[in-house]
Coordinates of N, CA and C and ligand atoms in Angstrom, one line a residue:
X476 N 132.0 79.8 62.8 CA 130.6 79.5 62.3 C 130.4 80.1 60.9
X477 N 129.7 79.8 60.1 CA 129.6 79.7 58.8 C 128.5 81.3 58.9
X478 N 128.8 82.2 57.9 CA 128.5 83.4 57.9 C 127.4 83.6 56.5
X479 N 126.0 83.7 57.3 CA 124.7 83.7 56.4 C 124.4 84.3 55.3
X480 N 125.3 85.3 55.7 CA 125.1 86.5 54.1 C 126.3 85.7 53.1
X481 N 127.4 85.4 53.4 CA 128.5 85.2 52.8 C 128.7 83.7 52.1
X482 N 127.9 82.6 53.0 CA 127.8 80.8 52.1 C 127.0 80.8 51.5
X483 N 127.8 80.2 50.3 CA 127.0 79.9 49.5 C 126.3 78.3 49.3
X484 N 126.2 78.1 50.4 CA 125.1 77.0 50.9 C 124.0 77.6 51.3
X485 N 123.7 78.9 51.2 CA 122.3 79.7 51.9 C 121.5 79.6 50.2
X486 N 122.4 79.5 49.4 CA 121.8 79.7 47.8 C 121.0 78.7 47.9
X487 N 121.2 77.9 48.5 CA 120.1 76.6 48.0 C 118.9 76.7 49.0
X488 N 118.5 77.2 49.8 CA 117.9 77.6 50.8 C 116.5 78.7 50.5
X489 N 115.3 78.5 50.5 CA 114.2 78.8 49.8 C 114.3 80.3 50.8
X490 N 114.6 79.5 52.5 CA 114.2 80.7 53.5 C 114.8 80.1 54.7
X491 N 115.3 81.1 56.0 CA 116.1 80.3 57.1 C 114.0 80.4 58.2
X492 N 114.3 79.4 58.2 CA 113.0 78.8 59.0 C 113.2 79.2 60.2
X493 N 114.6 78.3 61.1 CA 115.1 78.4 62.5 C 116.5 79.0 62.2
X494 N 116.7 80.4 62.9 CA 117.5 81.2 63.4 C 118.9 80.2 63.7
X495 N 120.3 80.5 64.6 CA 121.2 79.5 64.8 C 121.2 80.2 66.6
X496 N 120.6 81.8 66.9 CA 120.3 82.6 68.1 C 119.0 81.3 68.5
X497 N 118.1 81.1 68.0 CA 116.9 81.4 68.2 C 116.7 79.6 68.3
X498 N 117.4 78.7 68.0 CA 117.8 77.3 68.4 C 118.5 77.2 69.4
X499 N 119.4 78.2 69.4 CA 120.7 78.2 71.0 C 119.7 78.3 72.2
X500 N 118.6 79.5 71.9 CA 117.7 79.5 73.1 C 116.9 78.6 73.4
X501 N 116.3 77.9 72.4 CA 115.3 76.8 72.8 C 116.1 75.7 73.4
X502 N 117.0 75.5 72.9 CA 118.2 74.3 73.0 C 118.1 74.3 74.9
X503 N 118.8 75.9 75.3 CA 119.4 75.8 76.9 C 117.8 75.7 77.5
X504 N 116.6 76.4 76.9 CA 115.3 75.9 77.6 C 115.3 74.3 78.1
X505 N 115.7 73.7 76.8 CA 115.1 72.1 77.2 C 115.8 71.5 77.9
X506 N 117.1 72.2 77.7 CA 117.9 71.6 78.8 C 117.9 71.5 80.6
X507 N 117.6 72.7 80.5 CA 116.8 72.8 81.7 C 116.0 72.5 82.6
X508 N 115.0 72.2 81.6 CA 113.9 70.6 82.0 C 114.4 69.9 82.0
X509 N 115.2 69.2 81.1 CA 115.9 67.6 81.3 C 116.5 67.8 82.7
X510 N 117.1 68.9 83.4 CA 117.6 69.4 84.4 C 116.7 68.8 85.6
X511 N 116.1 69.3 85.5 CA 115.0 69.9 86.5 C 114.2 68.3 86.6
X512 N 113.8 67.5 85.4 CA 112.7 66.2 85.7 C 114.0 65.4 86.0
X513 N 115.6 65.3 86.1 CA 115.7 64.6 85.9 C 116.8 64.2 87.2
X514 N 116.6 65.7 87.9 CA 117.3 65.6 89.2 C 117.9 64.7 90.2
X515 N 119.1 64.3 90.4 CA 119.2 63.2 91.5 C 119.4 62.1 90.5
X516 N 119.3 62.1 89.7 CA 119.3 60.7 88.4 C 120.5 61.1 87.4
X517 N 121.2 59.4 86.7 CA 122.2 59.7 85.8 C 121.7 59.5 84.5
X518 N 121.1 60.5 83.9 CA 120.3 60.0 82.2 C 121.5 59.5 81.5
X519 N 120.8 58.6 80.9 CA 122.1 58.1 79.5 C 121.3 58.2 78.1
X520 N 122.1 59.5 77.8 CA 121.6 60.4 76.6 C 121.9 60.0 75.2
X521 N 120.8 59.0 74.7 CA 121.3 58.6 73.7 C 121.1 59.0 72.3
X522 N 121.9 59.3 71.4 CA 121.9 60.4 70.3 C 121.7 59.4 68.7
X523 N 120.6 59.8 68.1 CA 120.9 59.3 66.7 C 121.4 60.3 65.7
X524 N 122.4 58.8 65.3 CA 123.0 59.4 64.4 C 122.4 59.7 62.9
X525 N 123.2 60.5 61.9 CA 124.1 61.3 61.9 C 122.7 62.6 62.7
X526 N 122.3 62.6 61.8 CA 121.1 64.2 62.2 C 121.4 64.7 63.3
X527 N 121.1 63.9 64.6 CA 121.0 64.7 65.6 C 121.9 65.3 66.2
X528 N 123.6 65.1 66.0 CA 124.9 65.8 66.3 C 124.8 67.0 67.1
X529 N 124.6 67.4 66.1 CA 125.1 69.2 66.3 C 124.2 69.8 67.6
X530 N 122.6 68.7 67.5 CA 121.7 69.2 68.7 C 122.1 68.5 70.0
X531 N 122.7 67.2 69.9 CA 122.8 66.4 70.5 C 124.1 67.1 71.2
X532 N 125.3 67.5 70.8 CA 126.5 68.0 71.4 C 125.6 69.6 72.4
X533 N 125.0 69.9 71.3 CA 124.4 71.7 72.2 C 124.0 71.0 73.2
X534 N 123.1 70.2 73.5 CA 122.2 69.8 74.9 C 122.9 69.2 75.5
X535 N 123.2 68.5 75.6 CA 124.2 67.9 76.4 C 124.8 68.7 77.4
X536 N 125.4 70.1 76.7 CA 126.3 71.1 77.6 C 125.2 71.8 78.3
X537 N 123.9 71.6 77.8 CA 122.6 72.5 79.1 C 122.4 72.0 79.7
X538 N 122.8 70.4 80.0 CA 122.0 69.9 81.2 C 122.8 69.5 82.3
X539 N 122.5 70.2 83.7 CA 123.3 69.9 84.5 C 123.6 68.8 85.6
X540 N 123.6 67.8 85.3 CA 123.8 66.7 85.9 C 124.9 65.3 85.4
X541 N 125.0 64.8 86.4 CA 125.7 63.7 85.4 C 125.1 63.0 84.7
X542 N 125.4 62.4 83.4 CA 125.3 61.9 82.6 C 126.0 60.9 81.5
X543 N 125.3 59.9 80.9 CA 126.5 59.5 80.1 C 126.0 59.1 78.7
X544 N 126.7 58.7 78.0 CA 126.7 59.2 76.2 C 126.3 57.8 75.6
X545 N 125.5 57.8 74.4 CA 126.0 56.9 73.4 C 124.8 57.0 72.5
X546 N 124.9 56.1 71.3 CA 125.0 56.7 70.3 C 123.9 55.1 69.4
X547 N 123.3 55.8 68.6 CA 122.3 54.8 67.5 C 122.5 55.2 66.2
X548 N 122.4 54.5 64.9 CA 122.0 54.8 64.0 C 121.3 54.0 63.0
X549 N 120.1 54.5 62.5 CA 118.9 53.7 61.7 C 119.2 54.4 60.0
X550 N 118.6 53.6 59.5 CA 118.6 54.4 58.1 C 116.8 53.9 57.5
X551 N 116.3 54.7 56.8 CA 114.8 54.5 56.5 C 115.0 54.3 54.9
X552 N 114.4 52.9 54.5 CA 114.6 53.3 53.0 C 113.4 53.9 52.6
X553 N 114.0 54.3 50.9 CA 112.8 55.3 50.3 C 113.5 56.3 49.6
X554 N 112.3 57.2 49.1 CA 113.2 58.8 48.5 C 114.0 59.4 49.5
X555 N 114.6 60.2 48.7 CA 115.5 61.3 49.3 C 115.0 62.1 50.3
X556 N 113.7 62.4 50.0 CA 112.8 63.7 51.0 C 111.5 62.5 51.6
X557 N 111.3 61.7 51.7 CA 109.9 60.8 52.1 C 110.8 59.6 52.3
X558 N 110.5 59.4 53.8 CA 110.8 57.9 54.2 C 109.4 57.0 53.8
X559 N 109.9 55.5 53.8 CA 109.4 54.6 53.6 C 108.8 54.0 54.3
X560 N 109.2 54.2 55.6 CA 108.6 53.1 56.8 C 108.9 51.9 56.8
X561 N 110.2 51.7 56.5 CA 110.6 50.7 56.9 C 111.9 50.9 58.2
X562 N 112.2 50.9 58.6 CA 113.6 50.7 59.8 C 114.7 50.0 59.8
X563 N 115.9 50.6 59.3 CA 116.9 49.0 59.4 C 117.8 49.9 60.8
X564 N 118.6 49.0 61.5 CA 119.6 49.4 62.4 C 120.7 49.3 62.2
X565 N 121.5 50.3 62.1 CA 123.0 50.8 61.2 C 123.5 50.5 62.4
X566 N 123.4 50.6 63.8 CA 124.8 50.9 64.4 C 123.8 50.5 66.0
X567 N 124.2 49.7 66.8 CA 123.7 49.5 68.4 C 124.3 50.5 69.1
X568 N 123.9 50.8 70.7 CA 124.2 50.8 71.8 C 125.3 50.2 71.7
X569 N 126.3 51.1 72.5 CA 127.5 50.4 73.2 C 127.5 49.9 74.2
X570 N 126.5 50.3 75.0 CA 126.4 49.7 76.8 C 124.8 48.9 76.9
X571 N 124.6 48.9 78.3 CA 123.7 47.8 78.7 C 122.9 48.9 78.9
X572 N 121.3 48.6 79.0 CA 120.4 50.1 79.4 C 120.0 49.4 81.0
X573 N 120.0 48.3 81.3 CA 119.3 47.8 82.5 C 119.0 48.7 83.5
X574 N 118.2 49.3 83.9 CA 117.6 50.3 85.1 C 118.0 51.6 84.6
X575 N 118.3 52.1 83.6 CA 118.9 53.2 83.4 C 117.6 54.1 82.7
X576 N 117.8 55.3 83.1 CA 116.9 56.8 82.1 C 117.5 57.1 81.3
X577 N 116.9 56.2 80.6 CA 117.3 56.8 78.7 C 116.2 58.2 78.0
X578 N 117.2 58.9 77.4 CA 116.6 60.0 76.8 C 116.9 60.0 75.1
X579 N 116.3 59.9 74.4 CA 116.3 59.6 73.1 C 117.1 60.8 72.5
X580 N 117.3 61.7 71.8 CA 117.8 62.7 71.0 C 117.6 62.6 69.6
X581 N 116.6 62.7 69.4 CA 116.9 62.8 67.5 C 116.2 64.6 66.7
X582 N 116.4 64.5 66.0 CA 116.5 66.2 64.9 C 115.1 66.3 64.7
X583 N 114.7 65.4 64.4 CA 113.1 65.9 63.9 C 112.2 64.3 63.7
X584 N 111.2 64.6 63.9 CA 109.9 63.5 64.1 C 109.1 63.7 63.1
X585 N 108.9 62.8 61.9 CA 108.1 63.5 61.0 C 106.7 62.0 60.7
X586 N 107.0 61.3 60.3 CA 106.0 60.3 60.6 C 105.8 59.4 61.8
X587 N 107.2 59.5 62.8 CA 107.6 58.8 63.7 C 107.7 57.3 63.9
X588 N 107.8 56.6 62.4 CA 108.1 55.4 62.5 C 109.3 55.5 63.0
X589 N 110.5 56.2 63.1 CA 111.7 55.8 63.5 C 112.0 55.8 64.9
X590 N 111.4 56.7 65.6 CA 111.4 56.7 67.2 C 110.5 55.7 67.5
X591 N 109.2 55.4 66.9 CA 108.7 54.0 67.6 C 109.4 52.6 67.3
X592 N 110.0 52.8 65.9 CA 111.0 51.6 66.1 C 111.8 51.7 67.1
X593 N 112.8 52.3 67.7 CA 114.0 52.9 68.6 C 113.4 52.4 69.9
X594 N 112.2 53.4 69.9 CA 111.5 53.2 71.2 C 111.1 51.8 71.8
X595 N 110.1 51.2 70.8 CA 110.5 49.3 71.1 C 111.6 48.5 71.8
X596 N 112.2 48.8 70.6 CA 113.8 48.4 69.9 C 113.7 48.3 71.6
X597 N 114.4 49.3 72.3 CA 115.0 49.7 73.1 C 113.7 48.9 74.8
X598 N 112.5 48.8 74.8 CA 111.9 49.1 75.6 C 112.1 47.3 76.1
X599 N 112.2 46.6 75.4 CA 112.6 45.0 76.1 C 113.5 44.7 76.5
X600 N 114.9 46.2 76.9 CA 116.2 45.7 77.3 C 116.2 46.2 78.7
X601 N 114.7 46.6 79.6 CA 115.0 47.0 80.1 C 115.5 48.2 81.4
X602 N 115.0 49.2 80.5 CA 115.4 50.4 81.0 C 113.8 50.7 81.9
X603 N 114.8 51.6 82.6 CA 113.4 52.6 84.1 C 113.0 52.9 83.4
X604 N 113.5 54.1 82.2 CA 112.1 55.1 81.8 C 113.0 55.1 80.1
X605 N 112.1 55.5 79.5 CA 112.9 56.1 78.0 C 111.6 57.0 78.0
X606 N 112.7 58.1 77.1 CA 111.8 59.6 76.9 C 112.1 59.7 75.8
X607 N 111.3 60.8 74.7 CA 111.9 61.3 73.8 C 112.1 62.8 73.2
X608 N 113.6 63.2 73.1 CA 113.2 64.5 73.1 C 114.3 64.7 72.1
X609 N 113.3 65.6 70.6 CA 113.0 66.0 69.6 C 113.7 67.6 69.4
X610 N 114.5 68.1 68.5 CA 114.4 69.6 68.2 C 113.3 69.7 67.5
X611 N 112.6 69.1 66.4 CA 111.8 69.5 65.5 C 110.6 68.7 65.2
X612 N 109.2 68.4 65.2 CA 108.4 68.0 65.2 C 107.5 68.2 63.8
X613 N 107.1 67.5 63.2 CA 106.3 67.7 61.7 C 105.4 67.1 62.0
X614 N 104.0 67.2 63.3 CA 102.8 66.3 63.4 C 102.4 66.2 61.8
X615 N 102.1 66.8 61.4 CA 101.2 67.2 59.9 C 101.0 65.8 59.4
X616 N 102.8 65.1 59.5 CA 102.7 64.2 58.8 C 102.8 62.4 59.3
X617 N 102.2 62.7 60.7 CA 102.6 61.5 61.2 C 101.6 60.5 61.0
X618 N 102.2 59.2 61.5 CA 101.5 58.1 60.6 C 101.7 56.7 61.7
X619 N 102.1 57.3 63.0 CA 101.9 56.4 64.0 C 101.8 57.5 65.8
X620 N 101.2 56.5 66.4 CA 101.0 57.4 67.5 C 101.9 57.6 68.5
X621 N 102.8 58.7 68.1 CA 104.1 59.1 69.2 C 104.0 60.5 69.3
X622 N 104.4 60.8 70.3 CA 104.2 62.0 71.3 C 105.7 62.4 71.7
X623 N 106.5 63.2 71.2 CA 107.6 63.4 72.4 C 107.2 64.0 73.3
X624 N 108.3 63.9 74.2 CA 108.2 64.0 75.6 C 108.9 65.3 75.7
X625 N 109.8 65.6 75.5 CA 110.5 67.3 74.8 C 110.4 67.7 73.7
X626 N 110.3 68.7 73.0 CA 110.2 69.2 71.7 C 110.8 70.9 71.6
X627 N 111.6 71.3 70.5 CA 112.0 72.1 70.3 C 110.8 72.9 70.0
X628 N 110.5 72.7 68.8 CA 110.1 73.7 67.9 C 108.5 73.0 66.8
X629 N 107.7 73.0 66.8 CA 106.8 72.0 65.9 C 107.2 73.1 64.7
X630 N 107.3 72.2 63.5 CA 107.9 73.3 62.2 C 106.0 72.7 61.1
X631 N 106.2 73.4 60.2 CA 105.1 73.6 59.1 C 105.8 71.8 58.3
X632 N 105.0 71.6 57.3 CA 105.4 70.1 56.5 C 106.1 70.8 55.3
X633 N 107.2 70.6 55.6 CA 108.4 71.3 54.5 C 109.9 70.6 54.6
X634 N 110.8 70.2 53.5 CA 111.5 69.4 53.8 C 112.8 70.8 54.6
X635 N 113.2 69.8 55.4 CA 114.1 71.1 55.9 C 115.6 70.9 56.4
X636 N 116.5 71.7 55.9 CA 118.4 70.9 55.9 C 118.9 71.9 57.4
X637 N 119.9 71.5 57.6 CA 120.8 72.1 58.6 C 120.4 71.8 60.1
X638 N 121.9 72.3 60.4 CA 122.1 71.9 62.1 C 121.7 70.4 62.6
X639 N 122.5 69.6 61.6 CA 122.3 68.1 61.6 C 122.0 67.6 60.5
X640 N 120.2 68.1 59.9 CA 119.8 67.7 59.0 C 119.8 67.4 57.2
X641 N 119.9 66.4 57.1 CA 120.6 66.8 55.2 C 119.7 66.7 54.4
X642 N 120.3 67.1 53.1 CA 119.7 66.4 52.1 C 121.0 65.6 51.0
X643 N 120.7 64.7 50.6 CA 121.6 63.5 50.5 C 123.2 63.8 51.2
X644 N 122.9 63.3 52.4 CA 124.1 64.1 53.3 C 124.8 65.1 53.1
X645 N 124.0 66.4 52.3 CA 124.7 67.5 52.2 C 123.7 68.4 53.3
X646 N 124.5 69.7 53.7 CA 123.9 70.7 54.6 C 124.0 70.6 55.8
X647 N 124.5 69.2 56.3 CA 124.2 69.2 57.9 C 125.4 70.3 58.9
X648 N 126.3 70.8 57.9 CA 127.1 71.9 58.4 C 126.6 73.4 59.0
X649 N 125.2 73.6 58.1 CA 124.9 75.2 58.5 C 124.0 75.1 59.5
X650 N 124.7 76.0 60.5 CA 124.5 76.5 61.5 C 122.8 77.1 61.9
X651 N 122.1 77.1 60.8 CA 121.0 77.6 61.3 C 119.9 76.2 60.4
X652 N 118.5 76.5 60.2 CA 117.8 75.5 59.9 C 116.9 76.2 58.3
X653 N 116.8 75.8 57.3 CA 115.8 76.6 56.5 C 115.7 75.2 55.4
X654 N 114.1 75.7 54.4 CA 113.6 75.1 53.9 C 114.7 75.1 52.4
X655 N 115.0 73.7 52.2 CA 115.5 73.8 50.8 C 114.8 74.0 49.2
X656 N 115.2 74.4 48.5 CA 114.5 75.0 47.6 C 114.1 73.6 46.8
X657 N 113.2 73.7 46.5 CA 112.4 72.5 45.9 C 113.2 71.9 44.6
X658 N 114.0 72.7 43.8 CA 114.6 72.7 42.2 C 115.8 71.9 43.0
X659 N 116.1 71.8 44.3 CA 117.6 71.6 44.5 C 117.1 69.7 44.6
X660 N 115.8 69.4 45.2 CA 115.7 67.9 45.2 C 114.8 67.4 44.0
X661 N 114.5 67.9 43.3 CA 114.0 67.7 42.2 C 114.7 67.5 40.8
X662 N 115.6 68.4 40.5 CA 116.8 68.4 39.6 C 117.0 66.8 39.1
Ligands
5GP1417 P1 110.3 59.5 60.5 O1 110.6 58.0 60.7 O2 109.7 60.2 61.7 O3 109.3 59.6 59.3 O4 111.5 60.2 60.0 C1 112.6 60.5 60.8 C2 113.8 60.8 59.9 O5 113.5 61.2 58.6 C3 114.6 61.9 60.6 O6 115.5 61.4 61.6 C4 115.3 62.5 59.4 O7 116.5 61.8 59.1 C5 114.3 62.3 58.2 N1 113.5 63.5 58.0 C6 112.2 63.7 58.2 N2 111.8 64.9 57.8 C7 112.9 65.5 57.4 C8 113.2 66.9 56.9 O8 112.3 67.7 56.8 N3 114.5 67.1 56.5 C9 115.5 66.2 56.6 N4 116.7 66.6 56.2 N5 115.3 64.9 57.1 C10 114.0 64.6 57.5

């Protein structure tokens, strides 16, 4: 794991927001719940890409049941730091959802056009239940009416890199979460 005092990927980093201790804990909390609501049932845990990785591989190992895998990816156009609200779909499901408990996985909810698209997307193919559960939550800025169903952490309205999240696909390597310094997306 990448060592906080010593990368110099922390230089670009205003302040560490979320801890990499202090995400590991919330992480095995939610997993827990997914445990516990989801008993007796095989969830098919589906992860967007790229962002939600790193959270998406942690949970997965908290939750004790069988389960099985697969994978989405959307791209939002717009700026660098401010989606646009539009939705395109980069990448499908590999399998069928028919009667299945789908569990969403994505990094952070910030206007939530992208999980209501998903959530649609997804809701005419047929599945028992779809949920959605979030590391990071930015209500401040939302701009449609979605609720996850899990939630890490609700963060302040600040753009924010790591443990998935980038900025022009840089950062999603550091192991903890903090606000990038304004001069770095501005430049
Ligand atoms: P939404 O559709 O909810 O506005 O945006 C969701 C997507 O926007 C996230 O999956 C993420 O890719 C991106 N996003 C929103 N806020 C942030 C942020 O603070 N930092 C980063 N790196 N991406 C963000």
């Amino acid at each position: 794991m990448l060592n906080r005092e010593t990368s110099k990927l922390y230089d670009d980093l205003e302040r560490v927001l979320l801890g990499r201790e202090e995400i590991a804990a919330r992480v095995a909390e939610l997993g827990a719940e997914i445990t516990r609501d989801y008993a007796g049932k095989t969830p098919l845990c589906v992860g967007i890409l790229k962002g939600a990785t790193p959270f998406y591989c942690d949970l997965i190992r908290c939750i004790d049941l069988k389960l099985t895998m697969d994978f989405m990816a959307t791209s939002s156009y717009g700026s660098a730091t401010k989606s646009s609200g539009v939705v395109r779909l980069l990448k499908d499901l590999d399998h069928d959802i028919l009667g299945r408990d789908v569990v969403i996985i994505e990094d952070i909810v910030d206007s939530g056009v992208t999980l209501q698209y998903l959530k649609e997307n997804l809701k005419g193919r047929g599945a028992a239940s779809i949920k959605i559960c979030t590391l990071l939550d930015k209500p401040a800025r939302r701009r449609v009416d979605l609720k996850p169903d899990y939630c890490g952490f609700v963060i302040e309205d600040a753009f924010v890199v790591g443990y998935g999240l980038d900025y022009d696909e840089v950062y999603r390597n550091l192991p903890d979460i903090g606000v990038l310094k304004e001069e770095v997306y501005t430049k």
